PDB file of C-alpha atoms in Angstrom:
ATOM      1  CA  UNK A 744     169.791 103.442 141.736  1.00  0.00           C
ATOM      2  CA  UNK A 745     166.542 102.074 140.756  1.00  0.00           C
ATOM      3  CA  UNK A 746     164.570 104.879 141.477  1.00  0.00           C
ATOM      4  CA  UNK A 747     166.934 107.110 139.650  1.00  0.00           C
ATOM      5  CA  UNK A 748     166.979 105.062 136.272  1.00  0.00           C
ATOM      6  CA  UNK A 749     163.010 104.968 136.368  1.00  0.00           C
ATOM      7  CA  UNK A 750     163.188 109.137 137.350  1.00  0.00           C
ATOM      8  CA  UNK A 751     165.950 109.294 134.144  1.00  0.00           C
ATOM      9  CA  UNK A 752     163.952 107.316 131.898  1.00  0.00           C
ATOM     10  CA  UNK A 753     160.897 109.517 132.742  1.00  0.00           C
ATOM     11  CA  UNK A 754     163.025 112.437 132.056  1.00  0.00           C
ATOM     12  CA  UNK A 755     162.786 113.962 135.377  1.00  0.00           C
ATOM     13  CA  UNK A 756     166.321 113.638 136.577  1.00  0.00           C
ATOM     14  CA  UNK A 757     169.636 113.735 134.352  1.00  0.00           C
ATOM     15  CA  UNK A 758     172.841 112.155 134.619  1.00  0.00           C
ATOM     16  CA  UNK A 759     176.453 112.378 134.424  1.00  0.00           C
ATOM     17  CA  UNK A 760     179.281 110.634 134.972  1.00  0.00           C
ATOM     18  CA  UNK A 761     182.566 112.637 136.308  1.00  0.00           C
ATOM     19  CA  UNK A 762     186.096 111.579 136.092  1.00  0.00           C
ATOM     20  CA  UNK A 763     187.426 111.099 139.468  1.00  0.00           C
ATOM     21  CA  UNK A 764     191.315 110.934 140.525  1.00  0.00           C
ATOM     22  CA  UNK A 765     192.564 107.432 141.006  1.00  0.00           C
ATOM     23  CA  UNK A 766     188.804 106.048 140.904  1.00  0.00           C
ATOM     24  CA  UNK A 767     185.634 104.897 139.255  1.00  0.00           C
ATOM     25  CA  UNK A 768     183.608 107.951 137.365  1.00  0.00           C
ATOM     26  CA  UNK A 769     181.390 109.636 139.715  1.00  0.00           C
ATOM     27  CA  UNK A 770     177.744 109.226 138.857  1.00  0.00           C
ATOM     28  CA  UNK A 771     175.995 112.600 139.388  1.00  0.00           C
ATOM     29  CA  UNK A 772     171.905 112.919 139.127  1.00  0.00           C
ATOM     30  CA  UNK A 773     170.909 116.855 138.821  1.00  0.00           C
ATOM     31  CA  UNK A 774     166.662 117.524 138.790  1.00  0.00           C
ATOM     32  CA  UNK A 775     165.656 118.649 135.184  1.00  0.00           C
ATOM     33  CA  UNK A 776     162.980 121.427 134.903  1.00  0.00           C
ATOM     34  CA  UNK A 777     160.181 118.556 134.173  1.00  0.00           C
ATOM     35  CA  UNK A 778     161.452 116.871 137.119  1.00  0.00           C
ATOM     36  CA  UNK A 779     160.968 120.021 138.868  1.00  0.00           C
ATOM     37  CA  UNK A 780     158.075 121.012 138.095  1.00  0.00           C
ATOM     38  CA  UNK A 781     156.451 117.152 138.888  1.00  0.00           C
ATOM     39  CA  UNK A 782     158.034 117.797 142.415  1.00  0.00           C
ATOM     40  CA  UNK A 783     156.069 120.885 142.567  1.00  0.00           C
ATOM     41  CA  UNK A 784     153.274 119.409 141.709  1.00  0.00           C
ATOM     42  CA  UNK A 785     153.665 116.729 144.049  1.00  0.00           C
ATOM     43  CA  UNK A 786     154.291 119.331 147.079  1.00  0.00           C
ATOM     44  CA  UNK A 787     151.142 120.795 146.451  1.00  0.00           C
ATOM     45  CA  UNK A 788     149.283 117.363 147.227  1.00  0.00           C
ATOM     46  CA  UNK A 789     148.514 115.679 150.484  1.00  0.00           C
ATOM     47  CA  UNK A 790     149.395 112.328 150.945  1.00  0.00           C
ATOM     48  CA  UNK A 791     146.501 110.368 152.073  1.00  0.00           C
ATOM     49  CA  UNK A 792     146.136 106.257 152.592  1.00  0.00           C
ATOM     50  CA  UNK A 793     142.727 104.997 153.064  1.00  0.00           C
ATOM     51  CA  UNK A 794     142.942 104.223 156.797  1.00  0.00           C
ATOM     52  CA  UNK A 795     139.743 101.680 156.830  1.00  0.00           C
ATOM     53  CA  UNK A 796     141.844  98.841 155.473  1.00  0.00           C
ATOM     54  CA  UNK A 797     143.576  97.472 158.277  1.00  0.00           C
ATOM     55  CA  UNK A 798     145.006  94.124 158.420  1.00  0.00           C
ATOM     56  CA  UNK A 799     144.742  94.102 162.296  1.00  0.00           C
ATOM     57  CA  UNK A 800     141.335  95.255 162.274  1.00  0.00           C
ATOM     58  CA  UNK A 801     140.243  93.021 159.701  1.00  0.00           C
ATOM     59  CA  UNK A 802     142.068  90.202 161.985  1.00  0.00           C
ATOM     60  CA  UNK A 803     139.973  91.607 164.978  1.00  0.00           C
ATOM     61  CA  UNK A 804     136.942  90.990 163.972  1.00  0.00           C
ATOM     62  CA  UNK A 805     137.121  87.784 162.319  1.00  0.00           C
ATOM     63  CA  UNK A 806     138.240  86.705 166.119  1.00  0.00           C
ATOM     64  CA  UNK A 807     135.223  87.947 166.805  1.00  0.00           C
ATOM     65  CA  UNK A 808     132.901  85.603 164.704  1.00  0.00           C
ATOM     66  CA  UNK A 809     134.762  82.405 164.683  1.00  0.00           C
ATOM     67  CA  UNK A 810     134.417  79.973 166.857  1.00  0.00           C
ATOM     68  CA  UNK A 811     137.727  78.777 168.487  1.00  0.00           C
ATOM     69  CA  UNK A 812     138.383  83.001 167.628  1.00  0.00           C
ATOM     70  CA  UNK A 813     140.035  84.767 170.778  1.00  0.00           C
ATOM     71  CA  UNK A 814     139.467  88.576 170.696  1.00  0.00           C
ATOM     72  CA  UNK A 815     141.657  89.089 173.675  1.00  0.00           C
ATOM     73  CA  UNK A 816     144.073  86.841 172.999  1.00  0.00           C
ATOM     74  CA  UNK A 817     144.637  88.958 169.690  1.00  0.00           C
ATOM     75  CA  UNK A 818     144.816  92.258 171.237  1.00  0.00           C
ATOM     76  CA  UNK A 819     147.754  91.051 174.061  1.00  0.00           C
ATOM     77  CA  UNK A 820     150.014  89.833 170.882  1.00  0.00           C
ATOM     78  CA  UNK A 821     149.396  92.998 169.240  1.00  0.00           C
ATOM     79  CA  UNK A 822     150.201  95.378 172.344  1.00  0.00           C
ATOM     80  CA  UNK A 823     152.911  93.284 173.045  1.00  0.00           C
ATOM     81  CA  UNK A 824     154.474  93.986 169.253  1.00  0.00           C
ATOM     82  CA  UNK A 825     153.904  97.485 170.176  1.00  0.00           C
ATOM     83  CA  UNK A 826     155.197  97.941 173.367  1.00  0.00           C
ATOM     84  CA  UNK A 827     158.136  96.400 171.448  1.00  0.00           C
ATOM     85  CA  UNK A 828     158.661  98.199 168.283  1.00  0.00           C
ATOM     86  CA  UNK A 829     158.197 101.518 170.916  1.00  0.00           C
ATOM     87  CA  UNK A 830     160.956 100.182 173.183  1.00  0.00           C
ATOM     88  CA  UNK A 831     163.092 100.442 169.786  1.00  0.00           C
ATOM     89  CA  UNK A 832     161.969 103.392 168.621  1.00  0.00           C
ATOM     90  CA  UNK A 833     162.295 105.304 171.621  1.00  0.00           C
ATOM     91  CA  UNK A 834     166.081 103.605 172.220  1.00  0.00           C
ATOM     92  CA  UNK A 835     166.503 104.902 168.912  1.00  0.00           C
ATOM     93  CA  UNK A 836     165.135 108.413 169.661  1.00  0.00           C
ATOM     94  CA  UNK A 837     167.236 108.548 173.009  1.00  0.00           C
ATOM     95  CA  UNK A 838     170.476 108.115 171.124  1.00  0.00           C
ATOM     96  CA  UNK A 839     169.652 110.581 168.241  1.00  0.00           C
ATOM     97  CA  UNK A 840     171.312 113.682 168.700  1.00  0.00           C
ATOM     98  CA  UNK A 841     168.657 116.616 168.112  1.00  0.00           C
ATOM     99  CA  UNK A 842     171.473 119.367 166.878  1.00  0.00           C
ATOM    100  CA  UNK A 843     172.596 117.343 164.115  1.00  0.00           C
ATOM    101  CA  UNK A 844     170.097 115.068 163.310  1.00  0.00           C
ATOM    102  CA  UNK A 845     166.530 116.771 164.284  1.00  0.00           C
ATOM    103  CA  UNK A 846     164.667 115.586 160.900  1.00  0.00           C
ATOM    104  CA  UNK A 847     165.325 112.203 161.786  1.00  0.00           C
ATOM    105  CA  UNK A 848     164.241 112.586 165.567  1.00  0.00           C
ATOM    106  CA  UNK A 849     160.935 114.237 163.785  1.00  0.00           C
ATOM    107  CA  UNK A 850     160.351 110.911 162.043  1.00  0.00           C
ATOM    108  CA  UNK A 851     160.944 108.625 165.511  1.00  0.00           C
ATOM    109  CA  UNK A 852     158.576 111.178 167.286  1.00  0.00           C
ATOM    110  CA  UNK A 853     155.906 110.827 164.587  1.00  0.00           C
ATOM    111  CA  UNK A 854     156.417 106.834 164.843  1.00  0.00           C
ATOM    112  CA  UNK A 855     156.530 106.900 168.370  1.00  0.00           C
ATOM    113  CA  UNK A 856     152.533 109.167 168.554  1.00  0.00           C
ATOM    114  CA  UNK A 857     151.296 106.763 165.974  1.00  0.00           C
ATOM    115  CA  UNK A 858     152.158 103.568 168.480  1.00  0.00           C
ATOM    116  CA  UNK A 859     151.034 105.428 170.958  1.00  0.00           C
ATOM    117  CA  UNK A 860     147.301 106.178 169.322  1.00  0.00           C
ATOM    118  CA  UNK A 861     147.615 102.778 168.022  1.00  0.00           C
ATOM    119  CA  UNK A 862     147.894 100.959 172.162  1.00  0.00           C
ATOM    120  CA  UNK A 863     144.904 104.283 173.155  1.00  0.00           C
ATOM    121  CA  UNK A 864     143.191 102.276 170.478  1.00  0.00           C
ATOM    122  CA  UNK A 865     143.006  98.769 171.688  1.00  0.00           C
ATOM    123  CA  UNK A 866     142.594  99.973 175.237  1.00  0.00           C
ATOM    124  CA  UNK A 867     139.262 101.865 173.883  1.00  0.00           C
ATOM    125  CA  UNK A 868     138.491  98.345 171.721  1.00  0.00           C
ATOM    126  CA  UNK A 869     139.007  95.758 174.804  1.00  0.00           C
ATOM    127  CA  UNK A 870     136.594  97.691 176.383  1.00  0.00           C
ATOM    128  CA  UNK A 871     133.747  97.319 173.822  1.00  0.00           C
ATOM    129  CA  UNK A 872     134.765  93.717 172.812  1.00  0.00           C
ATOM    130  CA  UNK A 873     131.501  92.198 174.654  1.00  0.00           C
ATOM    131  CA  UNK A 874     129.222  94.887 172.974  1.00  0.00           C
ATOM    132  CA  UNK A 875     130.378  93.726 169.234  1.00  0.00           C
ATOM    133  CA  UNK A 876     130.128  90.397 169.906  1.00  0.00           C
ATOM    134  CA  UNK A 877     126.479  90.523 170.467  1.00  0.00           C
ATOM    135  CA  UNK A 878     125.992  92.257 167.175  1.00  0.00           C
ATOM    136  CA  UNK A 879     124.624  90.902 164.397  1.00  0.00           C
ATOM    137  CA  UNK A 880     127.484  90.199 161.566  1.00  0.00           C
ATOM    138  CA  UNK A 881     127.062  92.519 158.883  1.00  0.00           C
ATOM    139  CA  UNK A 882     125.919  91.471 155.366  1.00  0.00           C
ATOM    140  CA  UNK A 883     127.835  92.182 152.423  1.00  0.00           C
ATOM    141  CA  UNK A 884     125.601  95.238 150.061  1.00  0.00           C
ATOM    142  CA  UNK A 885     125.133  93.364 146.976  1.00  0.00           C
ATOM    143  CA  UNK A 886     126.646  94.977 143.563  1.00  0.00           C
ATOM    144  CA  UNK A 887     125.046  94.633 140.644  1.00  0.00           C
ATOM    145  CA  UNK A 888     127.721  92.508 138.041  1.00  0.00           C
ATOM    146  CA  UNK A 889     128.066  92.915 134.526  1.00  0.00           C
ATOM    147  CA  UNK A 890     127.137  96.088 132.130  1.00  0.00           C
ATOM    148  CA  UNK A 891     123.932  98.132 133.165  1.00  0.00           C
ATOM    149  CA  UNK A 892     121.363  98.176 130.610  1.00  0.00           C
ATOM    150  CA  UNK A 893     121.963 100.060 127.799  1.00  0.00           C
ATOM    151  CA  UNK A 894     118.738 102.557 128.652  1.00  0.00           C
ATOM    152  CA  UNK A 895     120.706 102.938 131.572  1.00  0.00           C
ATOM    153  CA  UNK A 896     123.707 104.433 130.702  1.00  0.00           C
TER     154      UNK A 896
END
């Protein structure tokens, strides 16, 4: 009900409460026409995440560069967590019934390609593991701090 008292309070969504027989009121949330048209607008965006911040990756590499660091060691935990969570997943998806609940086998089958990429992925990085350890370690690019000069602006 969170969500719906922040939606209320931003006036997307409106409620009320209906008597029921021999119970509690009913609380019923209908979509008002600003709600509507924010879920409009929100259809005609694409949801995109910023996929070069990765705590794995980050984890990766600083096995890479530190000294008692083990690369390999860090990509057989993370397979194995894989492997796992696509054991469950695809238990899950072998139970769902496609008839009655196909949007929910959508989800498991998008879950289950991303694992998927995800092991392609540290097959493809094992494999290169010697050739970025012989590179040199990348310097930060210096930013300039405070206000630019006002000439500048």
């Amino acid at each position: 009900y969170t969500t719906l008292n922040r939606l209320e309070k931003l006036g997307f969504v409106m409620e009320d409460a209906v008597q029921q027989e021999g119970g509690p009121e009913k609380h019923i949330y209908a979509v008002t026409e600003a709600g509507r048209a924010e879920l409009l607008d929100w259809f005609s965006k694409p949801i995109l995440s910023d996929r070069r911040r990765d705590e794995f990756f980050l984890k990766l590499m600083l096995s890479v560069v530190v000294e008692d660091g083990d690369p390999h060691k860090l990509i057989y935990i993370q397979r194995a967590g894989l492997y796992k969570e696509l054991h469950a997943i695809t238990t899950q998806r072998s139970r769902t019934d496609p008839k009655t609940e196909l949007a929910y086998l959508l989800l498991l089958d998008q879950a289950v390609m991303h694992l998927e990429a995800d092991l392609r992925w540290l097959e493809m990085v094992e494999g290169r593991l010697d050739e970025i350890s012989r590179q040199p370690i990348p310097e930060p690019a210096e930013r300039p701090r405070g206000r630019p000069p006002k000439g500048d602006q």
